[in-house]
Amino acid sequence: MKFDTPAGANPIDRERVVGRPLDRVEGPLKVSGTAPYAYERHDVAPDAAYGWVVGSTIAKGRIQSIDTRVAEAAPGVIAVIHAANAGQLGQSGSHAVRLLGGPEIEHYDQAVALVVAERFEQARHAAALLKIDYVVEDGRYDLEDAIPHARQAPRGFGGPGLTRAGDFEAGFAAAAVQLDERYTTPDQSHQMMEPHASTARWDGDALKLWTSNQMIADAVDDMAVTLGIAKDKVRIISPYIGGGFGSKLWVRADAVLAAIAARHIGRPVKVALARPQIANNTTHRPATVQRIRLGADPAGRIVAIGHESWSGNQPGGGTESAGIQTRLLYRGENRLVAHYLTELNLPEGNAMRAPGEAAGMLALEVAMDELAEKVGLDPVELRIRNDVQYDPEKGPERPFSSRPFIECLRVGAERFGWKDRPHTPASRRDGDWLIGMGMAAAFRGNLVSASKARVGIEGDGRVWVETDMTDIGTGSYTIIAQTAAEMLGVDVTDVDVRLGDSSFPKSAGSGGQWGANSATAGVYAACLSLRREIAQKAGFNDADVDFADGHVLSGNRRIALGEAAGPDGVAVTDGIDFGSLSKRYAQATFGAHFCEVGVDVYTGEIRIRRQAGAFAAGRILNPKSARSQVIGSMTMGAGAALMEELVVDPRFGYFVTRDLVDYHVPVHADIPEQDVFFLSELDDKSSPMKAKGVGELGICGAGASIANAVYNATGIRLRDYPLTLDKLIDRLPLP
């Protein structure tokens, strides 16, 4: 199905099932511990051996020698795999570095060997017995020091490295009110609950890999290129994933090394990364240095807006496109957005939840708060005055498909009680606590991707759906079941959903906030084809049928689905291809974050008292799972604001805070109250579902609302994240 004209009325609009806050259909499996995750697939590999990944202890250089003799003689050891005996390996374009290093070393903790043993403990013990001698080379590990070596970033995930409109320099110089500030964000780690883990088994020359991965079809491509085999010899299976946040968009060392080892020893191998290995061995969100310049007239209307961002990565890696939201969010006829990339020898930087906007909004929305103060406007009113209903870089010829940004601001402010915000910073106290409120916009581009599904009806009337879409904790099983149930007129309990297998039709996968909207649109398209097939088998005109209560109906005739399908059942494969609508219309999701904090006047401790937000993301397919996504991303935004930081040791080029003892993330006590409100919105130019993504919207701007609340509480403006107490302690207004 080609989606190139706005969606008209269709069966989803009935919202008998879609749009309802249904419980997760796979929830009982997860809470009972019976949902099979990749490392737990003992049923498919009862004779599996265990691998332990050995990482490089230097950040740049080469291996001079590797002595495996003592390790190989250790109890239970079957093999030690390293670059010299692993066979020739390719490098996928998805990876900036090799997943098995040697002799050249590209970053600290790059996998250089895998010790395989009968038992996990034996593999871990023997790994410590390897003797590796390195030749160390000088590297570049500090972003600030590397900025002079930066170049304009090439086109990437965030679009072109440089965009302009009007004459930014002249417009800014002539502006009555000017803001020119610098903001920094640190390297951050995904630290999802389930580590990267894989179970590999070879059946002859064909690989079967149970792995924790967000994008199944891409995983097939990457494994085929890396191992030098045909794609039809690779099957990826990933039905349950314990979180990813972008770190599992592409296969990592666990998958590749498990496959190499299993082929080497002739039996299945399990490999999982230990928690401390995740930070340095896999990917992370790169640190940024951002310069924001805002020029406005005395009434606060922006006439010039400039956002420049610097980040670093491995040679061949991409930039953290922190300015992408600035291209679309606010008015201003004179515009500059530029991304600069410098070479660092740290572990590879790559996508992490809302890449670009999550880091960029931490800066832009603080800058907007500072501008509001300069022009004497309420921060909500400033944003309303700078709303724009079209792409401000391209002009009115590219309007937004839907943009209820002002409604989000007003509804959010009313629900939060924004009118009670202290107008003077550091003016409200509650015992030893300074109390403040802050707000920020929420913005995330609406991306879509082609997606297919196979849908069938059995002779007993049960419906099933197969697609390689994944569920990373987001509720894919449930919303896909809801879509099929709505389209075919059955209850959700009558739909079986099978996900995460490369033998199923290719879907959009989970990432970039595109998964839910795209994958359900693919199921919608397949169900349309199936409705036509069933109508024809029943002898009905397919333009004149309805599906309800497990039956296909036309006029006064009514036939049970199972009867219409026949004893052998019927199945079709179809999908959605998105046309030019996303080019003709700017598409995005919007919201407004609000936060109240307390800051201890003596210690500088920051405590969130409550968070709230109003959001517009098209049709909300399942309000319960969507709310879960948003409160999770708001919590992640709180972590980015207050505590998350991969601290770099510039002497040795590695992340020091590499486990959950040192890399802090929010816990329940840090987030006492969250209010999430979804505006009613249908976007007919987004997809036939009239939905949009929502999973990453909640992190975009959440941290900035906290930073702005801290300023309102203390009168201290912090521009360097995370907002730790050492940045406040000697500046607090003591009683």
XYZ file of C-alpha atoms in Angstrom:
735
model
C 0.000 0.000 0.000
C 1.342 3.393 -0.977
C 0.572 6.162 1.503
C 0.912 9.350 -0.516
C -2.374 11.149 0.109
C -3.871 12.132 3.492
C -5.815 9.369 5.179
C -9.571 9.487 4.927
C -12.111 7.731 7.121
C -11.138 4.122 7.732
C -11.910 1.242 10.143
C -9.346 2.453 12.703
C -11.513 5.533 13.301
C -14.093 3.351 15.046
C -11.686 3.020 17.987
C -13.496 0.018 19.382
C -10.117 -1.469 20.277
C -7.452 0.976 19.108
C -7.103 3.908 21.473
C -8.133 1.870 24.515
C -5.851 1.567 27.576
C -5.521 -2.221 27.374
C -3.054 -4.210 29.445
C 0.012 -5.664 27.763
C -0.889 -8.881 26.000
C 2.567 -10.300 26.811
C 2.486 -8.961 30.374
C 1.729 -12.305 32.090
C 4.765 -13.904 30.415
C 7.050 -11.113 31.583
C 5.876 -10.877 35.173
C 5.961 -14.668 35.534
C 9.506 -14.869 34.171
C 8.503 -17.113 31.275
C 9.120 -14.694 28.394
C 12.255 -16.135 26.751
C 15.064 -13.580 26.411
C 18.115 -14.202 24.242
C 20.524 -15.493 26.884
C 17.864 -17.730 28.431
C 17.183 -19.871 25.359
C 18.352 -23.103 26.930
C 15.551 -24.873 25.037
C 17.209 -24.263 21.658
C 20.770 -24.745 22.857
C 20.827 -27.187 25.789
C 24.478 -28.012 25.103
C 25.649 -24.398 24.863
C 29.092 -23.342 25.981
C 29.685 -19.928 27.553
C 31.851 -17.091 26.320
C 33.446 -14.229 28.244
C 34.469 -11.120 26.320
C 37.985 -9.832 26.981
C 38.348 -6.111 26.323
C 41.399 -4.040 25.488
C 43.081 -2.313 28.429
C 44.361 0.481 26.201
C 42.408 3.029 24.142
C 44.688 3.342 21.125
C 47.587 1.302 19.825
C 48.070 -2.324 18.881
C 48.489 -5.778 20.313
C 52.146 -6.797 20.290
C 51.547 -10.336 21.502
C 48.825 -12.460 23.022
C 49.657 -15.556 25.069
C 46.680 -17.876 25.445
C 48.471 -20.969 26.794
C 47.645 -20.612 30.481
C 44.046 -19.686 29.747
C 43.598 -22.611 27.361
C 44.899 -24.995 30.012
C 42.437 -23.771 32.628
C 39.609 -26.093 33.722
C 36.665 -26.273 31.338
C 38.153 -24.049 28.638
C 37.239 -25.095 25.098
C 38.776 -22.323 23.022
C 40.161 -18.805 23.043
C 39.006 -16.801 20.026
C 40.956 -13.737 18.877
C 41.703 -11.880 15.653
C 44.435 -14.317 14.608
C 42.178 -17.400 14.642
C 38.705 -15.946 14.095
C 38.942 -16.021 10.336
C 38.544 -13.101 7.963
C 35.886 -10.657 9.155
C 34.172 -7.821 7.346
C 33.047 -4.529 8.828
C 29.476 -3.422 8.389
C 28.727 0.179 7.541
C 26.677 0.279 10.743
C 29.848 0.159 12.816
C 32.522 2.837 13.094
C 34.873 0.342 14.758
C 35.525 -3.386 14.420
C 33.655 -5.596 16.853
C 36.741 -7.799 17.293
C 39.899 -5.750 17.582
C 43.462 -6.760 16.890
C 46.159 -6.189 16.152
C 45.025 -2.525 15.887
C 43.117 -1.174 18.887
C 40.550 1.582 18.299
C 39.124 2.199 21.782
C 39.298 1.069 25.381
C 37.482 -2.213 26.108
C 37.225 -3.071 22.419
C 36.771 -6.837 22.329
C 40.101 -8.536 21.631
C 39.285 -12.111 22.644
C 36.523 -14.444 23.719
C 37.242 -17.244 26.184
C 34.832 -20.155 25.694
C 34.301 -22.738 28.424
C 31.832 -25.330 29.608
C 30.619 -23.048 32.367
C 30.285 -19.312 32.652
C 32.469 -19.130 35.756
C 35.221 -21.095 34.045
C 35.229 -18.724 31.082
C 35.380 -15.673 33.342
C 38.225 -17.161 35.395
C 40.270 -18.131 32.360
C 39.828 -14.687 30.812
C 41.919 -13.246 33.630
C 44.744 -15.621 32.665
C 45.258 -14.200 29.192
C 48.548 -12.345 28.769
C 48.312 -9.499 26.274
C 51.129 -7.047 25.579
C 50.206 -3.759 23.950
C 52.022 -0.924 22.241
C 50.311 2.270 23.358
C 49.828 5.199 20.994
C 48.730 8.729 21.800
C 45.030 9.393 21.372
C 42.579 12.244 21.592
C 40.063 11.871 24.411
C 38.899 15.338 25.495
C 36.161 17.068 23.483
C 37.119 20.556 24.602
C 40.737 20.047 23.554
C 39.671 18.508 20.240
C 37.295 21.307 19.169
C 40.023 23.196 17.243
C 40.344 20.085 15.034
C 36.601 19.909 14.285
C 35.162 20.073 10.804
C 31.642 20.631 9.545
C 29.750 17.394 10.001
C 28.595 15.545 6.883
C 24.958 14.805 6.263
C 23.688 12.175 8.678
C 20.725 11.062 10.760
C 20.019 14.684 11.704
C 20.100 15.925 8.112
C 22.735 18.225 6.600
C 25.590 19.429 8.756
C 24.777 23.073 8.017
C 21.551 24.896 7.181
C 20.920 28.611 6.769
C 17.983 30.884 6.039
C 18.070 34.651 5.674
C 21.206 36.358 6.997
C 21.801 35.145 10.530
C 24.870 37.250 11.322
C 23.264 40.495 10.194
C 19.938 39.693 11.827
C 21.551 38.843 15.136
C 23.760 41.956 15.090
C 20.714 44.160 14.511
C 18.486 42.515 17.140
C 17.324 44.710 20.004
C 17.734 41.852 22.500
C 20.622 39.397 22.198
C 21.513 36.169 23.966
C 24.814 34.398 23.285
C 25.540 31.492 25.635
C 27.433 28.226 25.758
C 26.034 24.949 27.107
C 27.559 21.497 27.566
C 26.181 17.991 27.880
C 28.283 14.953 28.871
C 28.703 11.518 27.357
C 25.825 9.307 28.481
C 25.250 5.549 28.602
C 22.094 3.628 27.672
C 22.319 1.279 30.689
C 19.133 -0.603 29.798
C 18.054 -3.423 32.076
C 19.001 -6.347 29.810
C 22.656 -6.283 28.726
C 23.708 -7.122 25.193
C 23.336 -10.897 25.012
C 23.232 -13.613 22.354
C 22.913 -17.354 21.857
C 24.369 -18.595 18.546
C 23.890 -21.963 16.857
C 24.989 -23.184 13.445
C 22.912 -25.694 11.497
C 25.387 -26.702 8.806
C 26.427 -23.467 7.116
C 23.408 -21.501 8.382
C 23.502 -19.330 11.485
C 20.625 -19.036 13.895
C 21.129 -16.200 16.376
C 18.922 -15.426 19.343
C 19.981 -11.918 20.277
C 18.742 -8.747 21.920
C 18.323 -6.439 18.947
C 15.950 -3.641 17.936
C 16.253 -3.839 14.126
C 16.044 -7.411 12.878
C 16.591 -6.899 9.149
C 19.596 -4.661 9.797
C 21.003 -7.310 12.126
C 20.818 -9.869 9.330
C 22.686 -7.508 7.014
C 25.350 -6.712 9.609
C 25.985 -10.337 10.532
C 26.183 -11.415 6.908
C 28.726 -8.704 6.067
C 30.791 -9.313 9.196
C 30.912 -13.082 8.823
C 31.204 -13.049 5.035
C 28.175 -15.230 4.386
C 24.964 -14.810 2.405
C 22.031 -13.080 4.067
C 19.802 -16.094 3.506
C 22.167 -18.056 5.741
C 21.407 -15.801 8.733
C 18.297 -15.987 10.867
C 17.867 -13.497 13.714
C 15.357 -14.179 16.490
C 14.582 -11.510 19.069
C 11.016 -11.746 20.384
C 11.676 -10.135 23.777
C 14.121 -7.347 24.547
C 14.809 -5.904 27.969
C 15.338 -2.332 26.785
C 17.660 -0.823 24.248
C 17.330 2.980 23.992
C 19.274 2.799 20.721
C 22.202 0.716 21.930
C 20.738 -2.359 20.233
C 19.913 -0.787 16.879
C 22.826 -2.778 15.451
C 24.520 -5.999 16.508
C 27.419 -5.659 18.902
C 30.394 -7.787 19.960
C 28.286 -10.330 21.869
C 26.443 -11.370 18.704
C 29.468 -11.499 16.425
C 31.697 -13.326 18.924
C 28.986 -15.838 19.837
C 28.571 -16.673 16.136
C 32.323 -16.953 15.497
C 32.842 -19.120 18.580
C 29.897 -21.399 17.818
C 31.260 -22.029 14.328
C 34.764 -22.555 15.725
C 33.845 -25.170 18.348
C 30.916 -26.773 16.504
C 28.297 -26.236 19.185
C 26.096 -23.378 20.457
C 27.679 -20.539 22.451
C 26.146 -17.965 24.760
C 27.729 -14.539 25.230
C 26.521 -11.659 27.399
C 28.297 -8.457 28.266
C 28.857 -7.801 31.942
C 27.363 -4.534 33.182
C 30.732 -2.695 33.399
C 31.474 -3.602 29.768
C 28.412 -1.838 28.368
C 29.764 1.701 28.744
C 33.081 1.216 26.933
C 32.518 -1.826 24.721
C 29.263 -0.670 23.094
C 27.993 2.767 22.063
C 26.974 5.887 23.978
C 25.455 9.332 23.507
C 28.333 11.677 22.637
C 29.080 14.762 24.702
C 28.309 18.153 23.152
C 29.435 21.742 23.401
C 26.669 24.026 22.130
C 26.574 27.731 21.358
C 23.130 29.292 21.089
C 22.485 32.820 19.901
C 19.001 34.298 20.011
C 18.141 37.747 18.708
C 14.694 39.156 19.447
C 12.716 42.369 19.196
C 11.614 44.114 22.437
C 8.361 42.129 22.423
C 10.279 38.838 22.485
C 9.705 37.822 18.863
C 12.792 35.994 17.583
C 14.362 37.561 14.489
C 17.611 35.556 14.483
C 18.285 32.081 15.852
C 21.624 30.301 15.728
C 22.523 26.913 17.151
C 26.015 25.463 16.721
C 27.044 22.156 18.250
C 30.351 20.288 18.548
C 30.712 16.577 19.284
C 33.383 13.910 18.793
C 33.496 10.374 17.503
C 35.639 7.653 16.039
C 36.779 8.121 12.430
C 33.746 7.234 10.346
C 31.312 7.880 13.200
C 28.498 10.411 13.116
C 27.734 13.606 14.977
C 25.271 14.240 17.792
C 22.912 16.490 15.827
C 21.916 18.701 18.728
C 20.503 21.474 16.550
C 17.916 19.536 14.565
C 14.924 20.748 16.612
C 16.109 24.355 16.233
C 15.440 24.076 12.499
C 11.719 23.648 13.123
C 10.625 24.685 16.600
C 10.569 28.513 16.669
C 10.094 31.405 14.280
C 12.905 33.641 13.050
C 13.639 34.750 9.502
C 17.420 34.647 9.995
C 18.670 31.191 10.884
C 21.849 29.161 11.332
C 22.131 25.562 12.501
C 25.554 23.933 12.282
C 27.058 20.688 13.537
C 30.792 20.141 13.840
C 32.518 16.797 14.288
C 35.957 16.123 15.683
C 37.884 12.883 15.945
C 38.070 11.231 19.366
C 39.473 7.837 20.288
C 36.760 7.155 22.844
C 34.313 4.282 22.296
C 31.919 4.819 19.409
C 29.192 7.429 19.836
C 25.827 6.566 18.338
C 22.074 6.823 18.749
C 20.615 7.069 22.225
C 16.965 7.798 22.932
C 16.001 10.848 20.819
C 19.470 11.368 19.330
C 19.924 15.042 18.563
C 16.859 16.521 20.241
C 17.466 15.054 23.700
C 20.832 16.812 23.988
C 19.862 19.850 21.934
C 16.731 20.640 23.922
C 18.796 20.622 27.135
C 20.497 23.717 25.745
C 17.884 25.404 23.545
C 15.148 25.388 26.165
C 17.418 26.895 28.818
C 18.368 29.574 26.307
C 14.678 30.294 25.754
C 14.217 30.650 29.510
C 17.102 33.115 29.587
C 15.593 35.069 26.693
C 12.237 35.224 28.472
C 13.946 36.836 31.443
C 15.777 39.330 29.225
C 12.578 40.551 27.560
C 10.481 40.354 30.727
C 8.057 37.690 29.482
C 6.602 34.597 31.092
C 8.441 31.601 29.562
C 5.156 30.091 28.344
C 4.129 33.340 26.666
C 7.539 33.690 24.985
C 7.097 30.312 23.320
C 3.552 31.127 22.235
C 4.755 34.344 20.580
C 7.378 32.395 18.668
C 5.154 29.609 17.397
C 5.270 29.021 13.655
C 2.859 26.901 11.633
C 5.305 26.063 8.849
C 8.888 24.938 8.435
C 10.715 28.190 9.242
C 13.711 27.218 7.101
C 11.649 26.520 3.992
C 8.712 28.889 4.422
C 4.900 28.646 4.188
C 5.069 26.277 1.208
C 5.950 23.522 3.703
C 3.359 23.711 6.487
C 3.238 21.378 9.452
C 0.956 18.390 9.026
C -0.364 19.208 12.493
C 1.080 21.478 15.171
C -0.957 21.937 18.385
C 2.091 23.315 20.226
C 0.264 26.303 21.720
C -2.479 24.044 23.047
C 0.148 21.864 24.761
C 1.645 24.942 26.411
C -1.684 26.281 27.655
C -3.155 22.973 28.773
C 0.086 21.956 30.471
C 0.394 25.280 32.289
C -3.187 25.088 33.524
C -2.910 21.499 34.762
C 0.395 22.196 36.498
C -0.648 25.406 38.212
C 1.987 27.474 36.417
C 0.304 30.709 37.519
C 1.718 30.066 40.998
C 5.329 30.118 39.790
C 7.502 32.518 41.799
C 8.241 35.501 39.558
C 11.419 36.364 41.439
C 14.103 33.659 41.627
C 15.111 32.418 45.097
C 12.011 33.967 46.652
C 10.105 30.900 47.880
C 11.155 28.749 50.816
C 9.854 25.608 52.490
C 12.008 25.153 55.568
C 15.559 24.554 54.335
C 14.380 24.104 50.755
C 14.359 26.739 48.042
C 11.357 26.056 45.790
C 11.174 26.787 42.079
C 9.213 25.964 38.942
C 10.466 25.594 35.406
C 9.099 24.649 32.018
C 10.342 23.744 28.560
C 8.957 22.776 25.183
C 8.914 19.152 24.049
C 9.676 18.427 20.402
C 10.622 15.339 18.427
C 10.465 14.843 14.681
C 7.888 12.368 13.378
C 9.724 9.773 11.312
C 8.105 6.923 9.368
C 9.565 3.880 7.658
C 8.247 1.202 5.305
C 6.845 -1.784 7.153
C 5.332 -5.139 6.190
C 3.325 -7.822 7.950
C 1.711 -11.185 7.266
C -1.818 -11.537 8.661
C -3.926 -14.667 8.670
C -7.240 -16.084 9.832
C -7.488 -19.737 10.851
C -10.454 -22.003 10.280
C -11.533 -21.496 13.883
C -11.589 -17.730 13.431
C -8.395 -16.917 15.274
C -6.277 -14.126 13.798
C -2.497 -14.103 13.731
C 0.097 -11.506 12.770
C 3.747 -12.060 11.859
C 6.254 -9.258 11.369
C 9.896 -8.828 12.333
C 8.955 -5.760 14.411
C 10.457 -5.846 17.898
C 9.130 -5.020 21.349
C 11.804 -3.332 23.463
C 9.443 -2.841 26.370
C 7.314 -0.382 24.427
C 4.127 -2.407 23.939
C 4.478 -3.464 20.276
C 2.711 -6.771 20.869
C -0.324 -5.006 22.265
C -0.795 -2.197 19.743
C -0.271 -4.592 16.829
C -2.898 -6.902 18.325
C -5.212 -3.919 18.768
C -4.722 -2.879 15.131
C -5.519 -6.345 13.771
C -8.475 -6.707 16.121
C -9.880 -3.341 15.024
C -9.452 -4.061 11.335
C -10.886 -7.589 11.441
C -13.614 -7.105 14.020
C -12.380 -9.472 16.707
C -11.316 -9.170 20.314
C -7.665 -8.654 21.201
C -7.691 -12.033 22.951
C -8.443 -13.635 19.564
C -5.226 -12.291 17.995
C -1.839 -14.000 18.212
C 1.119 -11.696 17.524
C 4.531 -13.103 16.585
C 7.427 -10.670 16.471
C 11.186 -10.428 16.204
C 12.069 -13.119 13.682
C 13.872 -12.423 10.417
C 11.811 -15.134 8.725
C 8.813 -12.800 9.097
C 8.135 -9.836 6.766
C 10.425 -6.855 7.245
C 9.073 -4.089 9.456
C 10.241 -0.624 10.436
C 11.885 -1.989 13.588
C 12.136 -0.169 16.901
C 14.021 3.102 16.879
C 13.721 6.818 16.249
C 10.165 6.879 17.634
C 8.985 5.527 14.256
C 8.214 1.948 15.312
C 4.654 2.057 16.617
C 3.168 4.259 13.906
C 5.008 2.554 11.046
C 4.567 -1.045 12.199
C 0.837 -0.678 12.919
C 0.421 1.037 9.528
C 2.039 -2.031 7.957
C -0.375 -4.298 9.808
C -3.237 -2.025 8.742
C -2.219 -2.431 5.090
C -1.985 -6.219 5.415
C -5.386 -6.313 7.102
C -6.899 -4.281 4.255
C -5.665 -6.910 1.806
C -6.953 -9.686 4.036
C -10.374 -8.007 4.292
C -10.594 -7.978 0.485
C -9.560 -11.637 0.320
C -12.113 -12.691 2.915
C -14.861 -10.646 1.284
C -14.213 -12.319 -2.056
C -14.151 -15.800 -0.499
C -17.481 -15.007 1.157
C -18.944 -13.791 -2.128
C -19.258 -10.175 -0.967
C -18.374 -6.934 -2.686
C -15.236 -5.918 -0.789
C -16.246 -2.233 -1.002
C -19.425 -3.001 0.905
C -18.354 -5.110 3.864
C -17.829 -4.635 7.555
C -16.003 -6.770 10.097
C -17.426 -7.004 13.605
C -17.954 -9.532 16.389
C -15.860 -12.160 14.619
C -17.934 -11.980 11.453
C -17.811 -10.449 7.984
C -21.028 -8.603 7.179
C -22.632 -7.218 4.047
C -26.224 -6.051 3.931
C -28.290 -8.593 5.822
C -25.760 -11.409 5.362
C -23.334 -12.399 8.093
C -20.600 -15.090 7.960
C -18.194 -16.095 10.730
C -14.572 -15.278 9.938
C -13.467 -18.875 10.350
C -16.153 -20.105 7.988
C -15.195 -17.477 5.399
C -11.507 -18.383 5.731
C -12.193 -22.060 5.211
C -10.666 -25.055 6.980
C -7.161 -24.262 5.705
C -7.378 -20.624 6.671
C -6.162 -17.681 4.629
C -3.194 -15.366 4.934
C -1.801 -12.364 3.059
C 1.400 -10.331 3.186
C 1.323 -6.619 2.544
C 2.778 -3.431 3.911
C 2.998 0.324 3.886
C 5.271 2.460 1.746
C 5.344 6.126 2.642
C 5.293 8.578 -0.231
C 6.086 12.280 -0.399
C 3.838 13.571 2.386
C 6.763 13.847 4.814
C 8.529 16.042 2.258
C 5.505 18.211 1.519
C 4.637 18.645 5.191
C 6.855 19.150 8.214
C 5.932 16.418 10.684
C 6.695 16.430 14.390
C 5.348 15.713 17.834
C 4.974 18.446 20.432
C 4.543 18.987 24.127
C 5.258 21.138 27.143
C 7.180 20.037 30.233
C 6.694 21.495 33.704
C 8.662 20.773 36.849
C 8.834 21.862 40.472
C 12.055 21.330 42.408
C 13.403 21.906 45.857
C 17.045 22.816 46.435
C 18.505 22.392 49.925
C 19.885 25.786 50.858
C 22.768 24.285 52.852
C 23.815 21.229 50.795
C 22.749 22.118 47.259
C 20.838 18.841 46.892
C 18.213 19.062 44.146
C 14.958 17.177 44.597
C 12.197 16.916 42.017
C 8.870 17.513 43.754
C 6.691 16.907 40.721
C 6.862 16.669 36.925
C 4.070 17.192 34.429
C 3.563 17.460 30.716
C 0.960 17.877 28.001
C 1.734 16.162 24.705
C 0.381 15.900 21.162
C 1.435 12.829 19.197
C -1.411 12.046 16.856
C -3.807 9.243 17.718
C -2.661 7.591 20.916
C -2.896 3.896 20.070
C -2.902 2.721 23.683
C -3.026 5.441 26.373
C -1.729 3.098 29.071
C 1.415 2.012 27.236
C 1.917 5.516 25.793
C 1.792 7.026 29.268
C 4.279 4.399 30.420
C 6.595 5.445 27.595
C 6.340 9.127 28.438
C 6.861 8.799 32.188
C 9.860 6.595 31.426
C 11.344 9.176 29.083
C 10.575 12.032 31.497
C 12.437 10.044 34.150
C 15.312 9.533 31.738
C 15.304 13.285 31.140
C 15.577 13.807 34.877
C 18.606 11.528 34.931
C 20.221 13.494 32.106
C 19.621 16.742 33.985
C 20.749 15.739 37.453
C 23.099 12.766 37.489
C 23.983 10.880 34.305
C 27.578 11.295 33.144
C 30.154 9.012 31.605
C 33.210 10.599 33.190
C 36.211 10.453 30.849
C 39.705 9.767 32.137
C 41.664 11.814 29.567
C 44.925 10.099 30.530
C 43.834 6.634 29.441
C 40.813 7.313 27.233
C 38.046 5.425 28.964
C 34.783 6.008 30.795
C 35.329 5.693 34.535
C 31.657 5.586 35.548
C 30.964 2.273 33.875
C 28.478 0.493 36.114
C 25.360 1.374 38.067
C 27.355 2.016 41.230
C 29.055 5.005 39.621
C 26.821 5.828 36.662
C 23.744 7.104 38.438
C 20.222 6.847 37.067
C 16.987 7.915 38.778
C 15.235 5.576 41.186
C 11.663 5.677 42.485
C 12.530 8.044 45.312
C 13.845 10.594 42.810
C 10.532 10.919 40.935
C 7.643 11.346 43.371
C 4.820 12.510 41.059
C 4.326 12.679 37.296
C 1.275 13.905 35.424
C 0.959 13.049 31.714
C -1.812 14.432 29.535
C -2.361 13.632 25.847
C -4.153 16.131 23.659
C -6.737 14.730 21.275
C -5.119 14.819 17.849
C -5.431 12.959 14.550
C -2.733 13.537 11.936
C -4.055 12.297 8.601
C -0.759 13.073 6.857
C 1.346 10.919 9.154
C -0.094 7.479 8.382
C -3.437 5.707 7.904
C -3.362 5.182 11.673
C -3.310 9.018 12.019
C -0.819 8.414 14.820
C 2.742 9.552 15.496
C 5.583 8.284 17.625
C 5.609 9.121 21.328
C 8.357 7.064 22.970
C 11.090 9.711 22.695
C 9.016 12.888 22.923
C 8.949 12.795 26.714
C 12.742 13.018 27.109
C 13.048 16.052 24.817
C 12.963 19.128 27.033
C 12.359 17.312 30.315
C 15.855 18.023 31.626
C 15.704 21.680 30.591
C 12.507 22.190 32.591
C 14.427 20.934 35.635
C 17.357 23.264 34.940
C 14.950 26.170 34.596
C 13.239 25.206 37.848
C 16.618 25.143 39.616
C 17.257 28.684 38.398
C 13.826 29.792 39.589
C 14.527 28.216 42.976
C 18.047 29.560 43.483
C 18.742 32.386 41.052
C 21.771 30.390 39.842
C 21.900 29.657 36.135
C 23.603 26.341 35.334
C 24.533 25.622 31.735
C 26.703 22.528 32.185
C 25.002 19.168 32.709
C 24.553 17.260 34.903
C 23.350 19.776 37.503
C 25.283 18.380 40.441
C 25.448 20.032 43.834
C 29.127 21.010 43.487
C 28.031 23.525 40.846
C 25.626 25.124 43.316
C 27.070 24.745 46.788
C 29.254 27.856 46.975
C 26.730 30.122 45.244
C 23.559 29.424 47.205
C 21.776 32.351 48.873
C 22.205 31.358 52.516
C 19.650 32.704 55.030
